[in-house]
């Protein structure tokens, strides 16, 4: 079994980006600037956004954190987005999801200018991705592709089973794994809450990408020998023994599944850090495109 080490790989990527930023600075160029908008004070969302801001500092990017109260109206949030769209100093920005219920996610995602949409969630960018056009690929699927590539995992002609059809991970992942090229050229099955007899499907998979958010969902009996296992789950499970009062659990029963897998991502230290590294990569791309205009 080979561990797909997202922590190490993401550090390699951050070092590569740092080198690019140093070159920009040496040439007297503006460095990339990412803004992140967070609404409310959900602990997990705050942790993710703070990690994104810290990662900017680590690679030499500029960053701006916009914190809005849970009670913010849709109009106020749309105004803030328009301000970020117009602000020439900012190359790209994200609005952390989920949003409070008074706000329509789709309206917000549609309001972000596609050139600044480093999450790749705007329909224009999502459509380009599906059509193999150059664009921002959503950071978590992009991170998974990068891990598969850097570990030289063969995906051609393999049966990839994706668990979960979220707009952020499962849906784009299912498109990307079936695209021409590498990583890709897989035969893809997208499973979800209405899938019947999921064990029959997962046990035929060469590659399983689980983005469900149910701790220990994927058991050893659901997996064939030598399968490649990608665990996107990051659920906080209360634990009195833990210093923070919770532990982070993936979708995969790692202890038992890892005995059968050829490659597997750990949680934490797998897909999570890759997501942040690829957001930085998208921000670098946004800066390069912005500069070329
Ligand atoms: N919430 C969970 N994952 C993500 C992500 O990749 N981007 C944003 N904006 N919100 C998220």
PDB file of N, CA and C and ligand atoms in Angstrom, residues 52 94-97 119 121 168, ligand 1:
ATOM      1  N   UNK A  52      -6.781  28.975   4.416  1.00  0.00           N
ATOM      2  CA  UNK A  52      -6.565  29.525   3.075  1.00  0.00           C
ATOM      3  C   UNK A  52      -5.754  30.819   3.165  1.00  0.00           C
ATOM      4  N   UNK A  94     -13.060  33.963  -3.236  1.00  0.00           N
ATOM      5  CA  UNK A  94     -14.010  32.877  -2.981  1.00  0.00           C
ATOM      6  C   UNK A  94     -15.042  33.336  -1.948  1.00  0.00           C
ATOM      7  N   UNK A  95     -16.211  32.755  -2.011  1.00  0.00           N
ATOM      8  CA  UNK A  95     -17.208  32.931  -0.955  1.00  0.00           C
ATOM      9  C   UNK A  95     -17.368  31.546  -0.326  1.00  0.00           C
ATOM     10  N   UNK A  96     -16.958  31.434   0.927  1.00  0.00           N
ATOM     11  CA  UNK A  96     -16.978  30.120   1.580  1.00  0.00           C
ATOM     12  C   UNK A  96     -18.408  29.607   1.730  1.00  0.00           C
ATOM     13  N   UNK A  97     -18.621  28.379   1.383  1.00  0.00           N
ATOM     14  CA  UNK A  97     -19.919  27.712   1.525  1.00  0.00           C
ATOM     15  C   UNK A  97     -19.874  26.785   2.733  1.00  0.00           C
ATOM     16  N   UNK A 119     -12.632  29.419  -7.363  1.00  0.00           N
ATOM     17  CA  UNK A 119     -13.258  28.158  -6.937  1.00  0.00           C
ATOM     18  C   UNK A 119     -13.753  27.357  -8.151  1.00  0.00           C
ATOM     19  N   UNK A 121     -16.691  27.673  -9.563  1.00  0.00           N
ATOM     20  CA  UNK A 121     -18.090  27.290  -9.343  1.00  0.00           C
ATOM     21  C   UNK A 121     -19.067  27.999 -10.278  1.00  0.00           C
ATOM     22  N   UNK A 168     -19.534  20.695  -5.463  1.00  0.00           N
ATOM     23  CA  UNK A 168     -18.151  21.073  -5.153  1.00  0.00           C
ATOM     24  C   UNK A 168     -17.177  19.936  -5.455  1.00  0.00           C
TER      25      UNK A 168
HETATM   26  N1  LIG B   1     -16.952  24.798   1.366  1.00  0.00           N
HETATM   27  C1  LIG B   1     -16.423  23.566   1.361  1.00  0.00           C
HETATM   28  N2  LIG B   1     -15.498  23.449   0.377  1.00  0.00           N
HETATM   29  C2  LIG B   1     -15.452  24.653  -0.249  1.00  0.00           C
HETATM   30  C3  LIG B   1     -14.689  25.157  -1.344  1.00  0.00           C
HETATM   31  O1  LIG B   1     -13.867  24.472  -1.961  1.00  0.00           O
HETATM   32  N3  LIG B   1     -14.939  26.458  -1.674  1.00  0.00           N
HETATM   33  C4  LIG B   1     -15.841  27.222  -1.018  1.00  0.00           C
HETATM   34  N4  LIG B   1     -16.012  28.477  -1.438  1.00  0.00           N
HETATM   35  N5  LIG B   1     -16.569  26.780  -0.006  1.00  0.00           N
HETATM   36  C5  LIG B   1     -16.366  25.498   0.380  1.00  0.00           C
END
